[in-house]
mmCIF file of C-alpha atoms and ligand atoms in Angstrom:
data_model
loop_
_atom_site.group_PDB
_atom_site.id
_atom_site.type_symbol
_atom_site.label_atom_id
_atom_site.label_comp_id
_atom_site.label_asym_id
_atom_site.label_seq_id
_atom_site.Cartn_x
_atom_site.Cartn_y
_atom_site.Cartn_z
ATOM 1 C CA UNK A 1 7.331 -9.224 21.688
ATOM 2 C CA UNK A 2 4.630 -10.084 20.068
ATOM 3 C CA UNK A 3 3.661 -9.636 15.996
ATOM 4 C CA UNK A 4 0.550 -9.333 13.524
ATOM 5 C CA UNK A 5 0.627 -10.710 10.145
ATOM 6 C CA UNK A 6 -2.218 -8.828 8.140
ATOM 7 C CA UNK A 7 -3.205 -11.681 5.802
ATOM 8 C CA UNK A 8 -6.697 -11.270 5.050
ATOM 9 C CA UNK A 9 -6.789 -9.271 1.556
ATOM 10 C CA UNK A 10 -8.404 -11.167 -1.133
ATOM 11 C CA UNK A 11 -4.910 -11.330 -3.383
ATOM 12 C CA UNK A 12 -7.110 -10.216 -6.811
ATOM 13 C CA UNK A 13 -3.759 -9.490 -8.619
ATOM 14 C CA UNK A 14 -3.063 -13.512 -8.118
ATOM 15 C CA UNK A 15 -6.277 -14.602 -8.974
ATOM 16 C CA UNK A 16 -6.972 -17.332 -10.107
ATOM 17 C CA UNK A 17 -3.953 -18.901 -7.990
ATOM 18 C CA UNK A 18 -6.209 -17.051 -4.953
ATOM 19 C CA UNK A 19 -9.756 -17.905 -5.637
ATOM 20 C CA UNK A 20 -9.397 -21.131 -4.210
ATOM 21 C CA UNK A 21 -5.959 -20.844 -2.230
ATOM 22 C CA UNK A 22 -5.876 -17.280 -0.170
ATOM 23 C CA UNK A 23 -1.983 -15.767 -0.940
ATOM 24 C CA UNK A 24 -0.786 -16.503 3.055
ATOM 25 C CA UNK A 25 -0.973 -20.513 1.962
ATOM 26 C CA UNK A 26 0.064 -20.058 -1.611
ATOM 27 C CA UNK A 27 3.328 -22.142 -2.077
ATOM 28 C CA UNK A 28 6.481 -20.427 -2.429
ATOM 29 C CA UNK A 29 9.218 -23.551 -3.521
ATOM 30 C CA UNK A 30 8.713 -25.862 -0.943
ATOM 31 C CA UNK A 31 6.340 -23.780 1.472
ATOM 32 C CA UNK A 32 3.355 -21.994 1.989
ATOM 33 C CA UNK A 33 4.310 -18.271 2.137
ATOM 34 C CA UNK A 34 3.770 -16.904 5.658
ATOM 35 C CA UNK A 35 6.235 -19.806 6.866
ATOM 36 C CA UNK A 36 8.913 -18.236 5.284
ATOM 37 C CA UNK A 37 7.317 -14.939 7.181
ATOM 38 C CA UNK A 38 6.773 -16.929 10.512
ATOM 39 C CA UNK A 39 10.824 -18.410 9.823
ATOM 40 C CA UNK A 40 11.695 -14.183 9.949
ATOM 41 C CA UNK A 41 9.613 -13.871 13.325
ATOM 42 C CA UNK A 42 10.951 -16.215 15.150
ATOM 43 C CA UNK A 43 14.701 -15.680 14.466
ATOM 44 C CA UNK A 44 14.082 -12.462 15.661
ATOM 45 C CA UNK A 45 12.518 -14.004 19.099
ATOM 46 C CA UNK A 46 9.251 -12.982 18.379
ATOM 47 C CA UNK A 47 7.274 -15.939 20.519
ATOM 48 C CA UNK A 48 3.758 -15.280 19.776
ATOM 49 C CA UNK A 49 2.049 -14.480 16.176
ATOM 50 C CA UNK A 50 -1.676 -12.973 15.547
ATOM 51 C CA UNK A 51 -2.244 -13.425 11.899
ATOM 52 C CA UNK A 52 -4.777 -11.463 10.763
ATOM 53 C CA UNK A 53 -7.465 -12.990 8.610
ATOM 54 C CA UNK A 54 -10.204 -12.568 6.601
ATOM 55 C CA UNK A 55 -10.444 -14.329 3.365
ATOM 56 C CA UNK A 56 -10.337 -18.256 3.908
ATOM 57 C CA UNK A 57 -9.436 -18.192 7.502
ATOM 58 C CA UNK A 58 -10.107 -21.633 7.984
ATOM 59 C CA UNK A 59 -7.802 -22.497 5.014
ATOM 60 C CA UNK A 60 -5.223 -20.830 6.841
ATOM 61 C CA UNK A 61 -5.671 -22.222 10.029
ATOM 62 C CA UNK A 62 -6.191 -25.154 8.673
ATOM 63 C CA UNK A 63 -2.595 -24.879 7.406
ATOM 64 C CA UNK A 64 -0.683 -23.223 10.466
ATOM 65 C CA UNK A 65 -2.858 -24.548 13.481
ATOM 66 C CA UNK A 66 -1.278 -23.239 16.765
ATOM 67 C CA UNK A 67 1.893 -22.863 15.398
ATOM 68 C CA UNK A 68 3.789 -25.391 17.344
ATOM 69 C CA UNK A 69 5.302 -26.798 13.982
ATOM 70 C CA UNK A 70 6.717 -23.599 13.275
ATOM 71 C CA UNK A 71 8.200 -22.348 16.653
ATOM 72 C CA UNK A 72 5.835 -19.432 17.234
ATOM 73 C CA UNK A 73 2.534 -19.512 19.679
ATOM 74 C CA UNK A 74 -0.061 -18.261 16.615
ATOM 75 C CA UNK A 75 -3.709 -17.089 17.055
ATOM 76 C CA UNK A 76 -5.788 -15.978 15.044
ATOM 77 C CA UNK A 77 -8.091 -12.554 15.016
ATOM 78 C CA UNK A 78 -10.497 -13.060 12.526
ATOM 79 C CA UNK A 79 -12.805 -10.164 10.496
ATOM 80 C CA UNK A 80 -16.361 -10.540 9.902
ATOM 81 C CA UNK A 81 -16.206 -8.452 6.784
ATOM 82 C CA UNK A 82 -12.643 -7.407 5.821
ATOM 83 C CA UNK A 83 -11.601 -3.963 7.840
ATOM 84 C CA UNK A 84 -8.302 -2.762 5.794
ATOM 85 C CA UNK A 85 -4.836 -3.435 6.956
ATOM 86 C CA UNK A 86 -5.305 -0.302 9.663
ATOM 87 C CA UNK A 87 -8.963 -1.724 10.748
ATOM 88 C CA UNK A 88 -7.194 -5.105 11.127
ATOM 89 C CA UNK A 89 -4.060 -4.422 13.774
ATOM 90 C CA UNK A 90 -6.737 -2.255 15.585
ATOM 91 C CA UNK A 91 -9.287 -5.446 15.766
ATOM 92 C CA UNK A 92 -6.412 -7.620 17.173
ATOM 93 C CA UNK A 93 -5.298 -4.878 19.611
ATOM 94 C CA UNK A 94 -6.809 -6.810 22.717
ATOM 95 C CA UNK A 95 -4.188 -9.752 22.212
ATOM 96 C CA UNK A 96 -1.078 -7.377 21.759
ATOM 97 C CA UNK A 97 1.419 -6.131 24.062
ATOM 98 C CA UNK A 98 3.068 -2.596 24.390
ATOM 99 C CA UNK A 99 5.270 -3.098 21.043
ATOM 100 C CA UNK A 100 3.664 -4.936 18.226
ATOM 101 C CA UNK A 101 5.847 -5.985 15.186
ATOM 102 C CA UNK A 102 3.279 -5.833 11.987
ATOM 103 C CA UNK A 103 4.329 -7.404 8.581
ATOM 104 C CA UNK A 104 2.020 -7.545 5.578
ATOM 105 C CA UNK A 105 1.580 -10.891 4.973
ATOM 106 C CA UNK A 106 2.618 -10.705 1.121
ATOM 107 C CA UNK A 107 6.473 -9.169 1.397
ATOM 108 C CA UNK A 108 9.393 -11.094 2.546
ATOM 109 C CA UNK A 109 12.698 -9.395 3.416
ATOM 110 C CA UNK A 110 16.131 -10.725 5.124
ATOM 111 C CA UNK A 111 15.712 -7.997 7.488
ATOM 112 C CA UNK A 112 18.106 -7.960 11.198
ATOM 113 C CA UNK A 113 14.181 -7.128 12.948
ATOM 114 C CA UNK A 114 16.194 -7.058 16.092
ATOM 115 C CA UNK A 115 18.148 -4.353 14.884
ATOM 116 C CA UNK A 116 15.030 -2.076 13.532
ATOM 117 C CA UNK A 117 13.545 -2.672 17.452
ATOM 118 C CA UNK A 118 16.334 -1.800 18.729
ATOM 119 C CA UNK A 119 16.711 1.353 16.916
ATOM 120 C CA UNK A 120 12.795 2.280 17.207
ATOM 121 C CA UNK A 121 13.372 2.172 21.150
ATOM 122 C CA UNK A 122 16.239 3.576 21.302
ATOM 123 C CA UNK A 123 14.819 6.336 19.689
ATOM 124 C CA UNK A 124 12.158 6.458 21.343
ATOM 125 C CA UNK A 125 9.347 6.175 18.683
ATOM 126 C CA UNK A 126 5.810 5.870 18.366
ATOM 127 C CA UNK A 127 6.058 4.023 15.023
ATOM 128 C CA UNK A 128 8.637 2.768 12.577
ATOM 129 C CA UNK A 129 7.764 2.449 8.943
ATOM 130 C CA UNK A 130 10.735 -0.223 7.179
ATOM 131 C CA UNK A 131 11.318 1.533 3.742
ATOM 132 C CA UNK A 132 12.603 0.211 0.953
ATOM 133 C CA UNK A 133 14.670 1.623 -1.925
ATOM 134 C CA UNK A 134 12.805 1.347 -5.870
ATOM 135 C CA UNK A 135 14.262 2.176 -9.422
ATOM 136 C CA UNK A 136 10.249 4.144 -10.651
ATOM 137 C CA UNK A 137 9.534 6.338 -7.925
ATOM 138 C CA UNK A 138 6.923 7.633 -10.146
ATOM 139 C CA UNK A 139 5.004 3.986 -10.020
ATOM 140 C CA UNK A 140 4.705 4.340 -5.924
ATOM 141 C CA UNK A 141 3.407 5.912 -2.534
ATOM 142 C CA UNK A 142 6.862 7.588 -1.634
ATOM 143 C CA UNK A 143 8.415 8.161 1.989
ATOM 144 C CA UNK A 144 10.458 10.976 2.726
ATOM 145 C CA UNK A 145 12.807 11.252 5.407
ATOM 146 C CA UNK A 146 14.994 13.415 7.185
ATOM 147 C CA UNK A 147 18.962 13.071 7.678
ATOM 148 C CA UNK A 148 18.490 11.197 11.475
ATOM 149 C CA UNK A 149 16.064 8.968 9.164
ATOM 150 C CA UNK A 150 12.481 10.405 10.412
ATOM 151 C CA UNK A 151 9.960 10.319 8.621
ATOM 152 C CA UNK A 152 8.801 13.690 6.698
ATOM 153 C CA UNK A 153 5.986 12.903 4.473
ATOM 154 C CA UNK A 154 4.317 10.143 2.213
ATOM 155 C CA UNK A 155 4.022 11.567 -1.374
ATOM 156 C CA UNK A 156 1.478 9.199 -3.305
ATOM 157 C CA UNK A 157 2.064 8.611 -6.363
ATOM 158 C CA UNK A 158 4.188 11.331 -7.330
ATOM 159 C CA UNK A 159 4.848 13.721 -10.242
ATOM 160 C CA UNK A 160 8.475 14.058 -11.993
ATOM 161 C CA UNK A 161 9.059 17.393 -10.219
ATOM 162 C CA UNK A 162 7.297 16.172 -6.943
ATOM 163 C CA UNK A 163 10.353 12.726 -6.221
ATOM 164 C CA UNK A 164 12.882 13.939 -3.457
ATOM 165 C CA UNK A 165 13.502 10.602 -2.490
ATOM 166 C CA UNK A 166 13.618 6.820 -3.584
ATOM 167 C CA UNK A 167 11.933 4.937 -1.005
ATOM 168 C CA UNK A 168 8.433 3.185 -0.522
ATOM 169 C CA UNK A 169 6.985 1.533 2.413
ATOM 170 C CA UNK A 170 8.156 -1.612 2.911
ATOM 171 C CA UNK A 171 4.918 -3.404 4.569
ATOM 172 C CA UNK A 172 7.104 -4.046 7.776
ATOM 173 C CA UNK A 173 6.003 -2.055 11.281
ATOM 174 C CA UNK A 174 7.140 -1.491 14.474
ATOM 175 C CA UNK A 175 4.196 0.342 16.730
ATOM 176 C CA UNK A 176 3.947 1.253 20.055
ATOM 177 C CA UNK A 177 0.493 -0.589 20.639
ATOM 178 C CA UNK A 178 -0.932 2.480 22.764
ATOM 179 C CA UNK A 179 -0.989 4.981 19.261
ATOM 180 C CA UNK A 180 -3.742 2.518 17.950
ATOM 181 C CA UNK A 181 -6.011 4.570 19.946
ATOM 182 C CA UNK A 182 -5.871 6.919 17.025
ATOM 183 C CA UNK A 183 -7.964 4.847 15.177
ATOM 184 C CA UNK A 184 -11.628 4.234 15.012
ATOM 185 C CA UNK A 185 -12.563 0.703 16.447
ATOM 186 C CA UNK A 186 -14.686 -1.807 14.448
ATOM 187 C CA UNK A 187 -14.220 0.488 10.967
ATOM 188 C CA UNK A 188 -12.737 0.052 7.621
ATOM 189 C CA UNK A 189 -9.147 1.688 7.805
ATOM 190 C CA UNK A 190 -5.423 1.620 6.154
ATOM 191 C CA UNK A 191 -2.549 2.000 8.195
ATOM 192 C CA UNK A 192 -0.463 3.164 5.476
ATOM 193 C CA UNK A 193 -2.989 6.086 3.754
ATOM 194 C CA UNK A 194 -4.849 7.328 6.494
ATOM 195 C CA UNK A 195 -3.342 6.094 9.905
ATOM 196 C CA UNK A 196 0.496 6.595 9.319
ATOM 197 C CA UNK A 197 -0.508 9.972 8.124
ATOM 198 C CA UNK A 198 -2.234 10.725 11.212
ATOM 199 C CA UNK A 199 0.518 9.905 13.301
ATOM 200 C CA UNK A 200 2.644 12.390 11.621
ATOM 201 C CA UNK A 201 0.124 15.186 11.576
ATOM 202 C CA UNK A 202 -0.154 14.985 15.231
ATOM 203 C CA UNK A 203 3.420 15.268 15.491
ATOM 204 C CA UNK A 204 4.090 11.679 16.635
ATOM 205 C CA UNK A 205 7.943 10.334 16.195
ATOM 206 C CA UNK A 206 7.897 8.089 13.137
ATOM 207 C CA UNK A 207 10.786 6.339 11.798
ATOM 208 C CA UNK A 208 11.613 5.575 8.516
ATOM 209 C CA UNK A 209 15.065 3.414 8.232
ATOM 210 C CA UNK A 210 16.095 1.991 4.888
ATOM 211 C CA UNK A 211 16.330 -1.806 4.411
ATOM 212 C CA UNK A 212 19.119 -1.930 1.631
ATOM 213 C CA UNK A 213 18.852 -5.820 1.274
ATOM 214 C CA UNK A 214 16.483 -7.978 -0.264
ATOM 215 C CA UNK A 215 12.624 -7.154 -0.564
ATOM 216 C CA UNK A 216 9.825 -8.079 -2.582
ATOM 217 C CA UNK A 217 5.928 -7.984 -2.425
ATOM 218 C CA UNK A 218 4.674 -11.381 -4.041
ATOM 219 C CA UNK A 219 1.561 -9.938 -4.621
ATOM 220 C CA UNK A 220 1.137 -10.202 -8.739
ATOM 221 C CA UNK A 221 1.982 -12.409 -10.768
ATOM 222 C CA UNK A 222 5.421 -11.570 -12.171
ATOM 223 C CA UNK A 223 6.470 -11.077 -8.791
ATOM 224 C CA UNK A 224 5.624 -14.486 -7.154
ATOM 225 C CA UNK A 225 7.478 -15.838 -10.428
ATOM 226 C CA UNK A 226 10.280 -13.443 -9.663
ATOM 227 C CA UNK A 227 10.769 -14.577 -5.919
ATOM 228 C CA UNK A 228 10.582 -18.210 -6.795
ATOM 229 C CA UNK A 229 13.594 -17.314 -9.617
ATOM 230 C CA UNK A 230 15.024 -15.630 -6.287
ATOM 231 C CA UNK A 231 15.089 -18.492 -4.155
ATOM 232 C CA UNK A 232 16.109 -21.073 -6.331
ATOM 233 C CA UNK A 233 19.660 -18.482 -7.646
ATOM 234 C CA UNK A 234 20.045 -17.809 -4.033
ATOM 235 C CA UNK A 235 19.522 -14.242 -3.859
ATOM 236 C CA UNK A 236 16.817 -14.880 -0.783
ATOM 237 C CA UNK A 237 18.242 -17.558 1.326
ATOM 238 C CA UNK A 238 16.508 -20.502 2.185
ATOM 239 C CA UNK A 239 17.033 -23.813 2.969
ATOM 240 C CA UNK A 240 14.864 -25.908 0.666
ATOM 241 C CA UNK A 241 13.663 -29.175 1.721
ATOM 242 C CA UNK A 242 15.093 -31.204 -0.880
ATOM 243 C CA UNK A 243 18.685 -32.385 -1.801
ATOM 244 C CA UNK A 244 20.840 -29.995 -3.634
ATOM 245 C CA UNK A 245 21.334 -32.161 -7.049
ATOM 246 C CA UNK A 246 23.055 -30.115 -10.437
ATOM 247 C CA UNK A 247 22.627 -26.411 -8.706
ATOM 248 C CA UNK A 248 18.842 -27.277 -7.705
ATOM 249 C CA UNK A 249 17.093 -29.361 -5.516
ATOM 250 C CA UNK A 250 14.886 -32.624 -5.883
ATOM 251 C CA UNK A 251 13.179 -33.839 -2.917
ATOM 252 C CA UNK A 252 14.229 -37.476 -1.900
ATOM 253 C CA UNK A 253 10.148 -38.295 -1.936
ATOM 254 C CA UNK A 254 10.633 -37.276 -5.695
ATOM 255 C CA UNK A 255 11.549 -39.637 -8.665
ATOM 256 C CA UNK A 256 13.574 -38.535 -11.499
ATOM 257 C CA UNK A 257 14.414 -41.075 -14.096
ATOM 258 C CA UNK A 258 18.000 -40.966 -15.251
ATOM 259 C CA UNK A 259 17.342 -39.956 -18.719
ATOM 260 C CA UNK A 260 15.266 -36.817 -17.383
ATOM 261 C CA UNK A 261 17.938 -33.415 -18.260
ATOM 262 C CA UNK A 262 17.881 -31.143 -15.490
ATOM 263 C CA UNK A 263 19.313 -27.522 -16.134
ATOM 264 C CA UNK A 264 19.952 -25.147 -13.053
ATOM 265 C CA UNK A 265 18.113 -23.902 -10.699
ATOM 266 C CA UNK A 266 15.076 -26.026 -10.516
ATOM 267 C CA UNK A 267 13.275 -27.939 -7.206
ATOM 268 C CA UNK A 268 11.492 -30.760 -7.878
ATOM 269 C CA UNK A 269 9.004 -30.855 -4.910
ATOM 270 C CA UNK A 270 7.454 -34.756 -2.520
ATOM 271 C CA UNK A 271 5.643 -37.269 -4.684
ATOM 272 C CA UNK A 272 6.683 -35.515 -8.136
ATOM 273 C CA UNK A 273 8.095 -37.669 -10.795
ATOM 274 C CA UNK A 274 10.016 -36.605 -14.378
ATOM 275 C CA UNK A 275 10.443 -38.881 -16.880
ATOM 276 C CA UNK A 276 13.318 -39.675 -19.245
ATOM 277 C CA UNK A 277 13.567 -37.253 -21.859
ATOM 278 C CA UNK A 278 11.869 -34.557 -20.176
ATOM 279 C CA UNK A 279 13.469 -31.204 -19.629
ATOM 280 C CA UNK A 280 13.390 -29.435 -16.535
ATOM 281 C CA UNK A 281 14.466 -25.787 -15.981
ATOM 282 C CA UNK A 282 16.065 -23.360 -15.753
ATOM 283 C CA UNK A 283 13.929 -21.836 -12.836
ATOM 284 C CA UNK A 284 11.328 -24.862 -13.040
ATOM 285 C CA UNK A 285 9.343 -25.381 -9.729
ATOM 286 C CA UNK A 286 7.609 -28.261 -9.135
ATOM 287 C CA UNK A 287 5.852 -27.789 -5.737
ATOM 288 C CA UNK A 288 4.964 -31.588 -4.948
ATOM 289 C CA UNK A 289 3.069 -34.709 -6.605
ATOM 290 C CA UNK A 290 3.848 -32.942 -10.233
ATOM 291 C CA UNK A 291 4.020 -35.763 -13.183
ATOM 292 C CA UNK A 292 6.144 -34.979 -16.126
ATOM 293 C CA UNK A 293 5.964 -36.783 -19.138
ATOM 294 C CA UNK A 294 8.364 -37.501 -21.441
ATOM 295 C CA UNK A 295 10.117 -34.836 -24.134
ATOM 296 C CA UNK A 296 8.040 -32.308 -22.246
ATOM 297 C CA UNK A 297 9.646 -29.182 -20.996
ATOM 298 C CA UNK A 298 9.660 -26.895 -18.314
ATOM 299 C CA UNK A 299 10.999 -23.585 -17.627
ATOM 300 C CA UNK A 300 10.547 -20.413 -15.757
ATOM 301 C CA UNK A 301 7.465 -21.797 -14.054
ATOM 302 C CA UNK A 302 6.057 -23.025 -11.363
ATOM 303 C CA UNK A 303 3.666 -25.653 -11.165
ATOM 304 C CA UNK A 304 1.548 -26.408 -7.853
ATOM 305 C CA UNK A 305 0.228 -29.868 -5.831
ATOM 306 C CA UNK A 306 -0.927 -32.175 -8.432
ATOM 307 C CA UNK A 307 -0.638 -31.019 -11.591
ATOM 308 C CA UNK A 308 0.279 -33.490 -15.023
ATOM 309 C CA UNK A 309 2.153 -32.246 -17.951
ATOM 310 C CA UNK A 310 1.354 -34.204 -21.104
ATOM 311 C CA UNK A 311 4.479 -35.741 -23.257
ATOM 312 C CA UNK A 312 6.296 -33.061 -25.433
ATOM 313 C CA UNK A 313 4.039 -30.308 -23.944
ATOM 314 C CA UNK A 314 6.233 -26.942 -23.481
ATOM 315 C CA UNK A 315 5.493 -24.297 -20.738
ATOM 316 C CA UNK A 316 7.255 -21.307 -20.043
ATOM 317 C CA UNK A 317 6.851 -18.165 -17.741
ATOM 318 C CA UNK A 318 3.479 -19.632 -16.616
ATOM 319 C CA UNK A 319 2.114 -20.240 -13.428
ATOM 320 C CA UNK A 320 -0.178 -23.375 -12.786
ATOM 321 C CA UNK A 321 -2.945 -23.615 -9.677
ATOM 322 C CA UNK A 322 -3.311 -27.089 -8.508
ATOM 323 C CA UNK A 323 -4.680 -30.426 -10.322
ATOM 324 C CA UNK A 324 -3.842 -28.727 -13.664
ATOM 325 C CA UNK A 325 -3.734 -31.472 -16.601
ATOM 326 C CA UNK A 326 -1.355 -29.881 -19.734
ATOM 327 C CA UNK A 327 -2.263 -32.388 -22.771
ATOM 328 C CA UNK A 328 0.365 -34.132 -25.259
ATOM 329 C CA UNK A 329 2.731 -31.382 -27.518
ATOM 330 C CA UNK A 330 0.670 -28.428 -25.635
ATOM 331 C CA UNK A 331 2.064 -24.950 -25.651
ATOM 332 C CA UNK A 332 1.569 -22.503 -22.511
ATOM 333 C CA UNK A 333 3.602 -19.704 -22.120
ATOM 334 C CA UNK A 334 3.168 -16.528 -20.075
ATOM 335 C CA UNK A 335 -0.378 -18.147 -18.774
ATOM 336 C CA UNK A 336 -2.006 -18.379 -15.646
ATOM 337 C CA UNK A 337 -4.055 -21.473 -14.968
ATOM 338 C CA UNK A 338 -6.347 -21.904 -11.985
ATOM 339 C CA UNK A 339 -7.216 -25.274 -10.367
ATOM 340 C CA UNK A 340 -7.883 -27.707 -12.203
ATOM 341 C CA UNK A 341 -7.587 -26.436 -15.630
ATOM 342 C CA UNK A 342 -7.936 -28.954 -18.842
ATOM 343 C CA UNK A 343 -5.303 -27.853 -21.642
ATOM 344 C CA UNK A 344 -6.365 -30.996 -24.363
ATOM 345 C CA UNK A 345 -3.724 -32.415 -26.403
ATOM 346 C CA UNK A 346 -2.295 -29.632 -28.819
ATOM 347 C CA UNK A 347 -3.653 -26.374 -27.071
ATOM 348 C CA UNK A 348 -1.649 -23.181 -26.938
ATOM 349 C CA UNK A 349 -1.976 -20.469 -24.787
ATOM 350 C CA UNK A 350 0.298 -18.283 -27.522
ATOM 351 C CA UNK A 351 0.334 -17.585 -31.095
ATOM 352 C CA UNK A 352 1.375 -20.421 -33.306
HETATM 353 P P1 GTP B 401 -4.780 -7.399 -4.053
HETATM 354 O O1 GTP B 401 -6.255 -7.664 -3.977
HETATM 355 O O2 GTP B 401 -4.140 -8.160 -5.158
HETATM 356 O O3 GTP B 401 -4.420 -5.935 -4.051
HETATM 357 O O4 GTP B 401 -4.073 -8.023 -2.743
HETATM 358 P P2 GTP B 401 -4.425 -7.863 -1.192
HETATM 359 O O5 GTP B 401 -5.865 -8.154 -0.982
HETATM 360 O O6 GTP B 401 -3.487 -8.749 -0.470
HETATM 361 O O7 GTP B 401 -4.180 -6.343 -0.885
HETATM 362 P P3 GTP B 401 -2.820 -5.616 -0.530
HETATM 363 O O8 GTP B 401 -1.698 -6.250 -1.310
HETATM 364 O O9 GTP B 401 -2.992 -4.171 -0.674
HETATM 365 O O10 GTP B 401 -2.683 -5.936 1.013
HETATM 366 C C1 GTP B 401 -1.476 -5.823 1.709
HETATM 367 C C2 GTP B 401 -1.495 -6.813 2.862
HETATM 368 O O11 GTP B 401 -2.544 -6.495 3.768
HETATM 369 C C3 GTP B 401 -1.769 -8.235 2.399
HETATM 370 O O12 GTP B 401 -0.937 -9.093 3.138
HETATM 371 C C4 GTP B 401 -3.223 -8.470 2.724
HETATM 372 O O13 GTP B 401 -3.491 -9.815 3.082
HETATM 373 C C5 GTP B 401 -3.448 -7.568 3.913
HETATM 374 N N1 GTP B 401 -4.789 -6.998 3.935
HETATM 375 C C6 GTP B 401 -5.356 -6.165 3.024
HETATM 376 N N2 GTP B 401 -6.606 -5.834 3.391
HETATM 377 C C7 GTP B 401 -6.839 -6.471 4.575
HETATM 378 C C8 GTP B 401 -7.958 -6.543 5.447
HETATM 379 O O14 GTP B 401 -9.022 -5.931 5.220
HETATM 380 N N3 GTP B 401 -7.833 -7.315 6.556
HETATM 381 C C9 GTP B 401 -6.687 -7.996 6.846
HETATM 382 N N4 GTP B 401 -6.648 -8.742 7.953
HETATM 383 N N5 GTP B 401 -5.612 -7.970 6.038
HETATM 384 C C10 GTP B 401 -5.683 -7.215 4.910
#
């Protein structure tokens, strides 16, 4: 079977992280994101992967090539100008078999996919829709389903009265390739407001099973901090490339001096260094070549290729694009920096 990532949206809710680094290549610990996608794919013997792109292709090419370094055959079907996540699957249709597994390229889930095929052709449907269970059904596009688990209705955005049910679209697909016909070719369109819909309306079998386990869409920034907490407590396993050291994980390309305090989880990415008397963690991620200076600390952030933290600076809750330099007995908390940001000696990103 084959699969489509859709990974061309422009990621606005991350920017700045995105404006120079599109979300599909943004790190996530020790990886850029659709490997932990492409990991999913090919557990679940999926041997060939279309990503879909649009924004930066050749930043994420330039990342995943042909796939051989990640077990999967990729190509690549690439948008002129960007045609929605429907528009997109339809405009790699040409390279897909009879079944197509598609997976928004910003979610990541410990899902059994061989289990949700399974089920989708045993049951002979047109289209499954992988839902997902939320606590504010008021905040989402709802799914509603019926007792066998097929899909009723979508209920956008719903009011108090309107919620009979608890679970959103999960981003995850399983389509049989022929019901693509249903959409216009070479057009804008979204598979989730107007093409799913269609399908139902014309009385198409759509399935709607639950995915109790973990889920999360990375796509703003308190959720890309929140999977990164996530990974590092265990709560989405992954093996990390690093050594486990004091409940987190330091890379053996990464030098921590033996007066540096280390409090758990953290992952201290290749070419990094901490010196003595600097604080890392909890929930610190340093993705690789990250220089820590002395009595600075770290903590519930995560801090990408090449970035310098000044002695005794403090940040907290932040995230930090690449080549950031954080001067001497700084203070950044809650912030998002974008590459190469200049914090002199003694800025603050919060009130005194
Ligand atoms: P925001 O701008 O922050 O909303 O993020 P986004 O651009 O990623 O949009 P959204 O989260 O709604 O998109 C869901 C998934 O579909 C993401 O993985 C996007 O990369 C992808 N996507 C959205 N629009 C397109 C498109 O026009 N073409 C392709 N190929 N993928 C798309």
């Amino acid at each position: 079977m084959k699969a489509v990532i859709l990974a061309g949206g422009e990621g606005t809710r991350l920017r700045p992280l995105t404006l120079s680094t599109p979300k599909p290549v943004a790190p996530v610990v020790d990886r850029p994101f659709l490997r932990h996608q492409l990991d999913l794919l090919a557990g679940a013997g999926v041997a060939e992967v279309i990503i879909s792109v649009a924004y930066h292709p050749e930043r994420v090419e330039a990342v995943f090539g042909d796939g051989r370094a990640f077990g999967v055959r990729i190509r690549y079907a690439v948008e002129e100008t960007p045609l929605g996540t429907g528009g997109a699957v339809k405009n790699a249709s040409a390279l897909l078999d009879e079944r197509t597994i598609v997976l928004n390229g910003d979610i990541l889930a410990d899902l059994d996919l061989r289990a949700v095929v399974a089920r989708h052709e045993a049951q002979g449907a047109a289209a499954t829709i992988v839902l997902t269970p939320v606590s504010n059904p008021s905040a989402y596009g709802l799914v509603e389903t019926d007792l066998e688990g097929r899909v009723l209705r979508f209920v956008e955005k719903p009011r108090p009265e309107q919620i009979r049910s608890n679970t959103i679209n999960a981003g995850i697909y399983i389509l049989e390739t022929r019901v693509l016909e249903l959409m216009p070719p070479g057009e804008k369109h979204s598979i989730e407001r107007q093409f799913f819909p269609a399908l139902l309306a014309r009385g198409d079998r759509v399935l709607g099973p639950t995915h109790e386990g973990y889920w999360i869409d990375i796509g703003t920034p308190q959720k890309y901090l929140q999977v990164h907490r996530d990974i590092l407590a265990g709560r989405f396993a992954v093996t990390l490339d690093g050594a486990p050291r004091g409940g987190g994980w330091v890379h053996p390309e990464a030098r921590v001096a033996p007066g540096a305090v280390l409090e758990a989880p953290f992952y201290v990415g290749p070419g990094s260094e901490v010196e003595a008397g600097a604080h890392l963690g909890p929930d610190a991620v340093l993705v690789a070549d990250v220089r820590v200076a002395a009595g600075a600390r770290i903590r519930d952030s995560v801090l990408w290729r090449g970035d310098t933290v000044g002695p005794e600076a403090e940040i907290g809750g932040s995230l930090l694009g690449p080549d950031v330099r954080v001067g001497r007995k700084a203070r950044v908390e809650g912030a998002l920096l974008g590459e190469g940001t200049v914090l002199s000696d003694f800025s603050r990103t919060c009130r005194p």
